[in-house]
Coordinates of C-alpha atoms and ligand atoms in Angstrom, one line a residue:
X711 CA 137.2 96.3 259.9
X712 CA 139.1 96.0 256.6
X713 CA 136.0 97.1 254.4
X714 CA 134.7 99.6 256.9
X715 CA 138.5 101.4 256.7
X716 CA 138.3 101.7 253.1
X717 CA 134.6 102.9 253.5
X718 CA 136.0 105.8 256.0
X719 CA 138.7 106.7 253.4
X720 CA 136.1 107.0 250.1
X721 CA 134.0 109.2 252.7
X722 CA 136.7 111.4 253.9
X723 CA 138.0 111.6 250.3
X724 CA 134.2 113.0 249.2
X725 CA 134.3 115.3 251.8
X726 CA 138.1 116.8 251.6
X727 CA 138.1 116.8 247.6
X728 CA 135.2 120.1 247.0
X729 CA 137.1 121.7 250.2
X730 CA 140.3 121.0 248.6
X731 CA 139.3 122.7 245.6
X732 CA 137.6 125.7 246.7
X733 CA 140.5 126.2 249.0
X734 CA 143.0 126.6 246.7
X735 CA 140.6 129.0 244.1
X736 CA 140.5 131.3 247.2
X737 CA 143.5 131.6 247.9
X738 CA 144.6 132.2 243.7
X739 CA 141.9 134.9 243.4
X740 CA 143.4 136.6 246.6
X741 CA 147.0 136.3 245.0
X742 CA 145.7 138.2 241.9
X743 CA 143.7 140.9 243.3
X744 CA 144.4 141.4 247.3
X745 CA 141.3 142.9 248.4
X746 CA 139.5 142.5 251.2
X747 CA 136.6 140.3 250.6
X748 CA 138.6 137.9 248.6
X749 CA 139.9 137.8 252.0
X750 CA 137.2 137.0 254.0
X751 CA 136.4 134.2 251.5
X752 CA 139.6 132.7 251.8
X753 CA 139.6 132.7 256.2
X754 CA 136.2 131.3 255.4
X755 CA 137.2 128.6 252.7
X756 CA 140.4 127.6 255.3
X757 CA 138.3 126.9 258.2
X758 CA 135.6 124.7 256.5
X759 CA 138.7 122.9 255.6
X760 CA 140.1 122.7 258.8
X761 CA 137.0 122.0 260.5
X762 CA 137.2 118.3 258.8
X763 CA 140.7 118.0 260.7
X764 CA 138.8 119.3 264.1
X765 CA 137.2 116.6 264.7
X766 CA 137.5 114.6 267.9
X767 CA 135.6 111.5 267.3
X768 CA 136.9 110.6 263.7
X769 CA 140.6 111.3 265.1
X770 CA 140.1 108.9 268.0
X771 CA 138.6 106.3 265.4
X772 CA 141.5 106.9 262.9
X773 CA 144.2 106.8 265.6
X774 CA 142.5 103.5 266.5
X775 CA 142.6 102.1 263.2
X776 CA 146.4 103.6 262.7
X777 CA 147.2 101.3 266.1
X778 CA 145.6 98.1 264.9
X779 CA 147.8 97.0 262.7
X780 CA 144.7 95.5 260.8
X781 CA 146.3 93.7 257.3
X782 CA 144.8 96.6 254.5
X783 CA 146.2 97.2 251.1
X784 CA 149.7 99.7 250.8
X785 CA 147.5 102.6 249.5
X786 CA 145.0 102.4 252.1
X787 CA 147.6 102.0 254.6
X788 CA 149.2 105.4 253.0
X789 CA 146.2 107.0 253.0
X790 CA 145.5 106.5 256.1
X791 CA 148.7 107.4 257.4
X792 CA 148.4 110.9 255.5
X793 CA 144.5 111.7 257.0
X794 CA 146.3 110.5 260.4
X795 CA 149.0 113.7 259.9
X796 CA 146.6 115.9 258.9
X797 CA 144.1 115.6 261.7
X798 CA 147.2 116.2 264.3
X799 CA 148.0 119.7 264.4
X800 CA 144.2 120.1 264.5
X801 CA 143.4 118.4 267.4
X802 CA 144.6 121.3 269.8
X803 CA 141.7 122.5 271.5
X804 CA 139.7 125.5 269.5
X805 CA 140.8 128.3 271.8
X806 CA 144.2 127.3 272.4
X807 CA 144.5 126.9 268.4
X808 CA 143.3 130.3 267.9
X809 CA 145.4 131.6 270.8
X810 CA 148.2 130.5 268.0
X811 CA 146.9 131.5 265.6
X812 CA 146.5 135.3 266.9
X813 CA 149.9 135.1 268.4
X814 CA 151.6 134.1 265.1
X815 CA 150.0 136.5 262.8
X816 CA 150.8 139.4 265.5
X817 CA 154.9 137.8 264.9
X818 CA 154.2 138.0 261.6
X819 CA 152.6 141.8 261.4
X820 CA 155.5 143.0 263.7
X821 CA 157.8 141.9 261.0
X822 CA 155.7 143.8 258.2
X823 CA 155.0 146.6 260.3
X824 CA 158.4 147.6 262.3
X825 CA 160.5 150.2 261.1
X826 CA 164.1 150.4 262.6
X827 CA 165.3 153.3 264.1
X828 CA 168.6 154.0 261.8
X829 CA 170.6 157.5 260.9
X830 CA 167.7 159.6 263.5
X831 CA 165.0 158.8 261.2
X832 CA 163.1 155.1 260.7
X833 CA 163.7 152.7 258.4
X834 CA 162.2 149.4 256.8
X835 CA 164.0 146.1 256.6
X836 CA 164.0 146.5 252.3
X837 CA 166.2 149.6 252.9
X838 CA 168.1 148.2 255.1
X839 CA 169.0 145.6 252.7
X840 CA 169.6 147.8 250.0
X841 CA 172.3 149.4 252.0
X842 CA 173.9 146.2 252.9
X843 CA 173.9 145.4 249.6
X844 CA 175.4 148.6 247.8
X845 CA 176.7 151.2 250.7
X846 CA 180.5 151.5 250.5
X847 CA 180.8 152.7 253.8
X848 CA 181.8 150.3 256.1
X849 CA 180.9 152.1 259.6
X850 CA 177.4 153.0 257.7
X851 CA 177.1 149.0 257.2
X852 CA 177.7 148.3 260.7
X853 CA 174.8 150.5 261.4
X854 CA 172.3 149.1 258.7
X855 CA 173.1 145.8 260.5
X856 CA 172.5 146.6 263.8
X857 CA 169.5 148.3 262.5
X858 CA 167.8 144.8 261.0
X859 CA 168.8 142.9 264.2
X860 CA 166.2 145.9 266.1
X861 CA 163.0 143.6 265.3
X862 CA 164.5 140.4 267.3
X863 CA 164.2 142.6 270.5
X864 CA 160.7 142.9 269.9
X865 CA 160.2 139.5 268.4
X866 CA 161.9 137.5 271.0
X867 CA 159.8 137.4 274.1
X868 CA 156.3 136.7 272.2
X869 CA 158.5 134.1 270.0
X870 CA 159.5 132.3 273.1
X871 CA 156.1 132.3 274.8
X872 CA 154.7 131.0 271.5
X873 CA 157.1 128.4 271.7
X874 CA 156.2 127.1 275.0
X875 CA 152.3 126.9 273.7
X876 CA 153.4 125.0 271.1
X877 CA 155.5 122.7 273.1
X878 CA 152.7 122.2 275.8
X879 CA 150.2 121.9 273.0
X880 CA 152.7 118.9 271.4
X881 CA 153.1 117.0 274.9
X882 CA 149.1 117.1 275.1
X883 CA 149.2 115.2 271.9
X884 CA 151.5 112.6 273.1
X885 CA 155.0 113.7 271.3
X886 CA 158.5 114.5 273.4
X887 CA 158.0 118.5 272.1
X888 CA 156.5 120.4 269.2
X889 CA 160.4 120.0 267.5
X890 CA 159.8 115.8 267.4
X891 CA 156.2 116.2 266.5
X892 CA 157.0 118.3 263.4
X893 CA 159.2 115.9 262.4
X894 CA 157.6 112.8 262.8
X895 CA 154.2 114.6 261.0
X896 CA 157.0 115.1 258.2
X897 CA 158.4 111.6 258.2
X898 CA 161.4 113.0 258.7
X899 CA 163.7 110.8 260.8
X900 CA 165.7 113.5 263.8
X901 CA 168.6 111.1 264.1
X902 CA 169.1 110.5 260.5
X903 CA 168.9 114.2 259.4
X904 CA 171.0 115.8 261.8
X905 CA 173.9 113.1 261.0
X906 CA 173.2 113.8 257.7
X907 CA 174.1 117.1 258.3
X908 CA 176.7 116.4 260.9
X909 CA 178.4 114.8 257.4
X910 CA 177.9 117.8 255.6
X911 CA 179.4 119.8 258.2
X912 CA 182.7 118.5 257.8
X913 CA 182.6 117.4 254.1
X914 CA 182.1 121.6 253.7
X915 CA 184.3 122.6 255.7
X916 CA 187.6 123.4 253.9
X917 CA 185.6 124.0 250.6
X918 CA 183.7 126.9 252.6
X919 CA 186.3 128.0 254.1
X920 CA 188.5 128.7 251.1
X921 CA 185.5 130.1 249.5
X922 CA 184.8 132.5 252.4
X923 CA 188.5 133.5 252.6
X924 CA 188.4 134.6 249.3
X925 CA 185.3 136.5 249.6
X926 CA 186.1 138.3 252.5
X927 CA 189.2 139.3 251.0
X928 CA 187.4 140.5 248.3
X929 CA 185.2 142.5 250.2
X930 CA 187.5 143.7 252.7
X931 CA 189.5 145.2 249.7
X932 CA 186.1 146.8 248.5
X933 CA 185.3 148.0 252.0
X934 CA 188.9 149.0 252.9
X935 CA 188.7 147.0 256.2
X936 CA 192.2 145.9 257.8
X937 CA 192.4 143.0 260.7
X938 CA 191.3 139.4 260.5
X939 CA 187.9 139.6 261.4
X940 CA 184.7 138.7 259.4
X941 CA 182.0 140.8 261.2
X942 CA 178.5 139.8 260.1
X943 CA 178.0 143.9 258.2
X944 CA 180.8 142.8 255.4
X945 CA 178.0 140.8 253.6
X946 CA 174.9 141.7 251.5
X947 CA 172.2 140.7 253.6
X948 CA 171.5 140.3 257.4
X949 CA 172.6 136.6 257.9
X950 CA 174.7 135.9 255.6
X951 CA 172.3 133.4 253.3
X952 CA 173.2 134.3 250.2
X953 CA 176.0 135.2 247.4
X954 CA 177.1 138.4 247.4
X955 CA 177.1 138.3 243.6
X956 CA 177.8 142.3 243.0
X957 CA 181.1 143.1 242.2
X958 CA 182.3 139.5 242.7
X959 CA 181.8 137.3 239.7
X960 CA 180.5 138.0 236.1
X961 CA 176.5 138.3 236.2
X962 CA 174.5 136.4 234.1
X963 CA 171.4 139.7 234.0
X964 CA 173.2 140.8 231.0
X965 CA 172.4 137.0 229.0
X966 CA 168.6 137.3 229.8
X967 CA 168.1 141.1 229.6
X968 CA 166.8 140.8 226.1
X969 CA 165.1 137.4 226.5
X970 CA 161.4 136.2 226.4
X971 CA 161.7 134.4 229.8
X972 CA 158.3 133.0 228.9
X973 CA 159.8 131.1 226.3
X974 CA 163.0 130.0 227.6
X975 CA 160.5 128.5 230.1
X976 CA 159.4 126.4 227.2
X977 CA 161.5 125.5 225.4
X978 CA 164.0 123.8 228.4
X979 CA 160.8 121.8 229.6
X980 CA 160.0 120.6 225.6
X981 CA 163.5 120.1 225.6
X982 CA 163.1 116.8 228.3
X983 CA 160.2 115.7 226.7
X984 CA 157.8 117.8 228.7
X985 CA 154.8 119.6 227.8
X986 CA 154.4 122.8 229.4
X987 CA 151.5 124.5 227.1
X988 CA 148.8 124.0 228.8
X989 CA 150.5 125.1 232.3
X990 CA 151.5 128.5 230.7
X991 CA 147.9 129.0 229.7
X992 CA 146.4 128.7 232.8
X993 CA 149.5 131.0 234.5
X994 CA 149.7 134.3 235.6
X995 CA 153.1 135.7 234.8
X996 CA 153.5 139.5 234.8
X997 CA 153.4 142.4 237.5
X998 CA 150.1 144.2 237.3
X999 CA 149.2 146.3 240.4
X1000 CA 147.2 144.3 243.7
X1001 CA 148.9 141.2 242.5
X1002 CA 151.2 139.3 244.7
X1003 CA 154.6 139.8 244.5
X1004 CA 156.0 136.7 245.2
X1005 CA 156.1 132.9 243.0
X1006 CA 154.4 130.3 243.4
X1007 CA 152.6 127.1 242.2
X1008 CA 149.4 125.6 243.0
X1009 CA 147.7 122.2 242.6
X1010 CA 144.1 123.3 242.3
X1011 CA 142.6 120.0 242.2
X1012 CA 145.1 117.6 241.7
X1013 CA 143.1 116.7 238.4
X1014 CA 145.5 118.9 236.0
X1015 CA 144.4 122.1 237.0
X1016 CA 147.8 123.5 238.3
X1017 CA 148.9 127.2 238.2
X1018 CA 151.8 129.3 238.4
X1019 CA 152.3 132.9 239.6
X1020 CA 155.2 134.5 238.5
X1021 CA 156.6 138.1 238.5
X1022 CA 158.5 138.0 235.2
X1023 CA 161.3 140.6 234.5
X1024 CA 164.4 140.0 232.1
X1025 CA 166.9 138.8 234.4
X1026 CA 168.7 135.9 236.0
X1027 CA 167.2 135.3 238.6
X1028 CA 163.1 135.4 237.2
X1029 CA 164.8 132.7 234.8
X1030 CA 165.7 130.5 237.5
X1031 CA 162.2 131.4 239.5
X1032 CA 160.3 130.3 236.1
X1033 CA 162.4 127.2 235.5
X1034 CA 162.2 126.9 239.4
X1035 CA 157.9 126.9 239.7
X1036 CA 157.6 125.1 236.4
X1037 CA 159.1 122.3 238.0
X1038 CA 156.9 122.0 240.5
X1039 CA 154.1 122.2 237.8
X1040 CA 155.2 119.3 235.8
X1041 CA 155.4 117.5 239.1
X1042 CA 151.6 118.1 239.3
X1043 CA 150.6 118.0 236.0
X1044 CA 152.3 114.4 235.5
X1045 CA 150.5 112.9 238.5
X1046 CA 148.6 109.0 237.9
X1047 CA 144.8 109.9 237.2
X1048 CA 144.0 106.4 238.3
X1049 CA 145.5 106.9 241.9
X1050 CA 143.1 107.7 245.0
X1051 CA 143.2 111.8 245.3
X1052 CA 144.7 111.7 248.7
X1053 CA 147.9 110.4 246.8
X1054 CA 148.2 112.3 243.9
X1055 CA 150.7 114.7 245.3
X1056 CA 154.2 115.0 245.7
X1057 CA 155.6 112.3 247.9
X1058 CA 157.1 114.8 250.1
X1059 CA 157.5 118.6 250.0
X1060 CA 161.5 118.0 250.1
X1061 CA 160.5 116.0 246.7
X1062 CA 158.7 118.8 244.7
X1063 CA 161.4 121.1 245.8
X1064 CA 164.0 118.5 244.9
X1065 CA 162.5 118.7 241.2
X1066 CA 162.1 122.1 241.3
X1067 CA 165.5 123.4 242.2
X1068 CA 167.4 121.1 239.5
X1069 CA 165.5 122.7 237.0
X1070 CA 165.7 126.1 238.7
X1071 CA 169.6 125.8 238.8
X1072 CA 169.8 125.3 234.9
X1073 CA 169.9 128.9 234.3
X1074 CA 173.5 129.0 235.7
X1075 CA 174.7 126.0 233.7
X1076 CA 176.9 126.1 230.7
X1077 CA 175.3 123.5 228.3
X1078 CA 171.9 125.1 229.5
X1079 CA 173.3 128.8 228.3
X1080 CA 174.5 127.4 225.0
X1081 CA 171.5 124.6 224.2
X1082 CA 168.6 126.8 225.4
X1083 CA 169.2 130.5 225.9
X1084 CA 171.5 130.5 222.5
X1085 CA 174.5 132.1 223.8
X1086 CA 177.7 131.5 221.4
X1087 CA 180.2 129.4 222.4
X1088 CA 182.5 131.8 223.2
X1089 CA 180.2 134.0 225.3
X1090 CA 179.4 130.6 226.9
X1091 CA 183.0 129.8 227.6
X1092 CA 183.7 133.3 229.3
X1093 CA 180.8 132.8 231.5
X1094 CA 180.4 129.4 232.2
X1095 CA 183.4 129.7 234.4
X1096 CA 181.7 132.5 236.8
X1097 CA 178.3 130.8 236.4
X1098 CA 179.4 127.7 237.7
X1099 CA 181.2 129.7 240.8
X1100 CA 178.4 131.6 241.7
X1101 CA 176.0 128.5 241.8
X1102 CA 178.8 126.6 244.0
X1103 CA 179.1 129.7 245.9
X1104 CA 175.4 130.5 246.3
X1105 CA 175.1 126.4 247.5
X1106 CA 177.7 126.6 249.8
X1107 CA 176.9 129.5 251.8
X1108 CA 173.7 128.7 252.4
X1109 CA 174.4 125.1 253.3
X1110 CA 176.0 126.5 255.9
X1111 CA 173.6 129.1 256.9
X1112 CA 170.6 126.3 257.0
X1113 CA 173.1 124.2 259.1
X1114 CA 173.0 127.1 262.1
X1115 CA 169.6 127.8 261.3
X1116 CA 168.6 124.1 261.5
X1117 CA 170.6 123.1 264.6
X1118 CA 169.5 126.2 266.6
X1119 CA 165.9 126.2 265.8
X1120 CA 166.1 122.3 267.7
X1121 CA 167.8 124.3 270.8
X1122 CA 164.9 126.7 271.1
X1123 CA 162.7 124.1 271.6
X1124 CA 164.5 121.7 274.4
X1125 CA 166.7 124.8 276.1
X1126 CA 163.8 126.6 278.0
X1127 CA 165.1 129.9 276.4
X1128 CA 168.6 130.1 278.5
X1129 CA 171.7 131.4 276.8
X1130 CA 169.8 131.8 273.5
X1131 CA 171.9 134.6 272.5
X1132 CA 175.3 132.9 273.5
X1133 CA 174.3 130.2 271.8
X1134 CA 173.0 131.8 268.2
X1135 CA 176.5 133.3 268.2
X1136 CA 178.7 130.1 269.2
X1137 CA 177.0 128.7 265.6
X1138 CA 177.4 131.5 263.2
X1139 CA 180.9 131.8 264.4
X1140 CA 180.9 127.8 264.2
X1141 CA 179.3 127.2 260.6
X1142 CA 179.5 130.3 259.0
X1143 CA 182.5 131.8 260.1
X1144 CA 181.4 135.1 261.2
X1145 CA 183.2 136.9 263.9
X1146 CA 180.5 137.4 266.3
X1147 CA 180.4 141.8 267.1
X1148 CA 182.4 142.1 270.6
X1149 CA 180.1 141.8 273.7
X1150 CA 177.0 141.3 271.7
X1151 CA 173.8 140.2 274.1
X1152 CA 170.7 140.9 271.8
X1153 CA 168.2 138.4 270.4
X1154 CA 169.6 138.3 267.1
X1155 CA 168.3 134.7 266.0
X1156 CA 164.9 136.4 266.6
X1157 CA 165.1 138.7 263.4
X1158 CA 165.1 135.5 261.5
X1159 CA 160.9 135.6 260.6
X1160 CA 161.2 131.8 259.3
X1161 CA 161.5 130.6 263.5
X1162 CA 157.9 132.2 263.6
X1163 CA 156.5 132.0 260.8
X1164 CA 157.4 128.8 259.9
X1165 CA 158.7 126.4 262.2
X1166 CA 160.6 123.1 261.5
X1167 CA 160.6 123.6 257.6
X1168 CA 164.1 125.1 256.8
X1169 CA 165.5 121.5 256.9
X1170 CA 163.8 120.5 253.9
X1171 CA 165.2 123.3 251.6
X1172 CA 168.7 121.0 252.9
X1173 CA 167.1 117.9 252.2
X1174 CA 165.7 119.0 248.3
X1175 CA 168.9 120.3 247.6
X1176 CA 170.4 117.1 248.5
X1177 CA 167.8 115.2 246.3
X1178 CA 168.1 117.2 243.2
X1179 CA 171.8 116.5 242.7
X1180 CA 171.2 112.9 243.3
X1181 CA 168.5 112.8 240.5
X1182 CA 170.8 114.9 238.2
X1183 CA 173.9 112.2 239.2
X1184 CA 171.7 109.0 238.4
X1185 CA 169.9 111.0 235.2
X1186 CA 173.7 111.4 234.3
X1187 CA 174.6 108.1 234.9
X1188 CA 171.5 105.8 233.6
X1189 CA 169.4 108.0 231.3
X1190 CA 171.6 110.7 229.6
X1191 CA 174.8 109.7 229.5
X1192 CA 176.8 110.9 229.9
X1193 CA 176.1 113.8 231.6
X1194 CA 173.3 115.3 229.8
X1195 CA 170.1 116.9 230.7
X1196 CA 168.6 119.4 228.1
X1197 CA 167.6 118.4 224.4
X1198 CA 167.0 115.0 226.0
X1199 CA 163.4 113.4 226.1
X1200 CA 164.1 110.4 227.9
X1201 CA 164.8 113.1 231.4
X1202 CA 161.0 113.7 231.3
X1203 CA 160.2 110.1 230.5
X1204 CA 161.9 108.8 233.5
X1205 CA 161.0 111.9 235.9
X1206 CA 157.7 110.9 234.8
X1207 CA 157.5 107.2 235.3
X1208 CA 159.7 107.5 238.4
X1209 CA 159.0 110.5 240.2
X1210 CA 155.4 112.2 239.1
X1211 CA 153.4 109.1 238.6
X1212 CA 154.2 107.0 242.1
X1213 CA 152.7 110.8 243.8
X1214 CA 152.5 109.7 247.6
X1215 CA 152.3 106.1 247.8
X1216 CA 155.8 105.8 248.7
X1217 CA 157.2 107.5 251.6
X1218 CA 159.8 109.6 250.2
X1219 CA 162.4 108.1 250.8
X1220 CA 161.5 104.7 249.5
X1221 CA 160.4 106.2 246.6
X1222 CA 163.8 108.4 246.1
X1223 CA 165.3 104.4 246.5
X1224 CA 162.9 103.3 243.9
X1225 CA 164.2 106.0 241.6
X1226 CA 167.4 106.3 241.8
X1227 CA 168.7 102.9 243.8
X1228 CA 169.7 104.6 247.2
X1229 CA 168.4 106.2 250.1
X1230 CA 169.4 110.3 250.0
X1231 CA 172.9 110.6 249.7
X1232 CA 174.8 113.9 250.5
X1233 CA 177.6 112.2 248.6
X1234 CA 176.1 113.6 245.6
X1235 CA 175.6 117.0 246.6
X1236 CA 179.3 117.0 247.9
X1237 CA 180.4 115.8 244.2
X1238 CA 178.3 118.1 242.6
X1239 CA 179.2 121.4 244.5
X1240 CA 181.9 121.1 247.6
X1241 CA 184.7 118.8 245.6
X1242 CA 183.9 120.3 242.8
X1243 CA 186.3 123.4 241.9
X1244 CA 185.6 126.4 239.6
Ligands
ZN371 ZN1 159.8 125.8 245.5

């Protein structure tokens, strides 16, 4: 059984490697030129891929094997285990699948599509946004707010019946709901992550709080609003995710608004011993019309051929994108040639992001301003202080957002769809301190797009941020001591060695323990951003 195993996984690795590969060209020529066959080429590249995953036969065998317990080597037992995940969400029958399928991308067009009705005219969700995030006016706020919560209405009926096919579809498959299936297909442990965040909950709280109160304050001043409340349209954007960085704390645009972003880029990754060359050769940085708009990296063919889009203009935050994707690309780039191609990845998409988002973060760090982007010591001192803040501040609030999202996204699944709307408000008040608008019954949570579009994910944004101050604590600790990062090769030797090189053949978590000499520790995070003051 043993050799006939291994002979299934040399097979199935044959078969997914070309897919693989002309997958992922698709979907890069689409990014760079959206037209419509490019389009067709991609649906068509996806479902050849897919197909592979469809089948009923080689499931049942795999699932068999999976069962055994037969004695095989680690990698084959990883391998296996990773063909096992992906075959899965496939095994829902073909009409039923694209029943989903149809019923998510109509979510995901109503979203694209809707315009509000705002000030007796329409209005889309972008200038919406732009109102919460400049108008003065506090009674004009209250009504671009409203106006953004207009698409839940419409959203929440289909979102709920798409729920219950995906539930149904989960119990076919043998798993409690679709909620446990996601996570166990993520090796993601339910009990362990929600007391993990059940710690971070009340590590958070006072820091949060003291942050919020003097926000609000803050803002209240700005928007000359008297009384104690915290209504939702005080802040810059519909949920209350991010910063509100305007006309709170010293930006950094100004630092980078003569850079070369490109270089920058560079020069941090040589900095750790990184080579980045041959990465920004094969990129596509700059805005050109029919291009996507957004940023991301992709491993082609998990043989070096990895590429980043990026959007580059001369400000803060396309310097923390760059330094953001980059980091993803080393973690491709770096991967061990001699491993099976099912395992050269990431061990975990929490563990990319990890690796990306302590890079990304650099461009809000003092020694990172002064070593890298070349800003004088004294410019460095004056806003090191409000760079620091706003990077606390930016982690803060949207630990707590993720928090509400996270624990309410595992109600929709078990609550049948009763008291949603109650509910949705009992956490924003809870975690994010909001002071839910009086006698509110609408479908707010519903105007979130990430609950359709996709599901079960937004605890691992939680889970990398968590993983990328734990590197940074141990690099601090062990490699650069003490507490370095840039102009020091030995970070890229050990991310290398440690990180890159072991791909999947851990589970994450044993390979974060292999790494670093723990299993994920908020305690680090909590150091690094809640105890922490500015
Ligand atoms: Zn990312």
């Amino acid at each position: 059984m043993n050799s006939e195993i291994s002979k299934y996984i040399a097979g199935h690795t044959a078969v997914i490697t070309p897919l693989h590969k002309d997958y992922s060209l698709k979907f890069w020529n689409l990014s760079l030129s959206g037209n419509e066959e490019c389009e067709k080429e991609l649906v068509a590249a996806k479902e050849r891929y897919l197909k592979v995953y469809n089948n009923r036969e080689e499931f049942k065998q795999v699932r068999e094997w999976k069962a055994s317990q037969v004695p095989i080597d680690e990698l084959q037992a990883r391998q296996l285990r990773l063909i096992y995940d992906a075959f899965v969400p496939n095994q829902i029958e073909p009409e039923i699948l694209r029943d989903i399928i149809e019923r998510e991308t109509q979510i995901e067009n109503l979203f694209n599509t809707f315009r509000a009705k705002f000030e007796g005219g329409e209005a889309s969700d972008n200038q919406l946004r732009e109102i919460l995030r400049t108008e003065t006016d506090i009674g004009r706020r209250r009504a671009a707010w409203e106006a953004t919560k207009q698409v839940g209405h419409d959203v929440a009926p289909r979102l709920l019946e798409l729920i219950a096919i995906r539930n149904s579809e989960a119990r076919k498959l043998g798993y409690a709901d679709y909620y446990s299936m996601m996570f166990e297909l993520q090796e993601l442990d339910e009990k362990q992550v929600f007391m993990l965040f059940d710690r971070l909950e009340q590590l958070s709280e006072r820091a949060f709080g003291e942050l919020k109160g003097e926000l609000d304050a803050i803002l209240k001043s700005k928007y000359r609003v008297n009384g104690s409340e915290c209504f939702p349209w005080l802040y810059s954007d519909p949920f209350f995710q991010e910063f509100p960085t305007a006309g709170v704390s010293e930006s950094l645009d100004d630092v980078f608004k003569d850079s070369d972003i490109q270089a920058l880029t560079r020069a941090h990754y040589t900095s750790i011993g990184l080579d980045i060359e041959d990465l920004l050769q094969r990129a596509d940085l700059y805005e050109r019309q029919g291009k996507s708009q957004h940023a991301f990296c992709l491993d082609v063919d998990h043989e070096g051929d990895v590429r980043v889009l990026c959007n580059i203009r001369k400000n803060e935050r396309w310097m923390s994108t760059m330094l953001h994707e980059f980091g993803h690309a080393v973690y491709d780039k770096y991967n061990d040639r001699t491993l099976p191609f099912l395992l050269r990845t990431p061990a975990h998409i929490l563990t990319t992001e990890a690796i990306a988002m302590l890079n990304g973060r650099m461009s809000k760090n003092p020694e990172w301003l002064i070593k890298i982007a070349g800003l004088s010591q004294a410019d460095a001192g004056r806003l090191s202080k409000s760079a620091f803040k706003t990077l606390r501040s930016e982690m803060l609030i949207f630990l707590r957002w993720a928090i509400t999202l996270v624990r309410f996204e595992r109600k929709l699944y078990r609550s049948g769809g009763e008291n949603l709307n109650r509910l949705w408000w009992e956490y924003v008040e809870r975690f994010q301190k909001i002071t839910p608008p009086p006698n509110r019954d609408q479908a707010d949570w519903a105007s979130k797009n990430h609950l359709a579009t996709s599901p079960v994910y937004y605890q691992n944004y939680v889970l990398g941020e968590l993983m990328a101050s734990q590197l940074l604590r141990y690099i601090h600790r062990e490699i650069a001591k003490p507490d370095g990062y840039v102009e020091n090769p030995e970070v890229g030797f050990y991310l290398i060695e440690n990180i890159f090189r072991p791909g999947a053949r851990y589970d994450w978590n044993t390979m974060l323990r292999r790494a670093t000499g723990e299993d994920l520790n908020p305690q680090h995070f909590v150091a690094q951003f809640v105890e922490a003051s500015a």
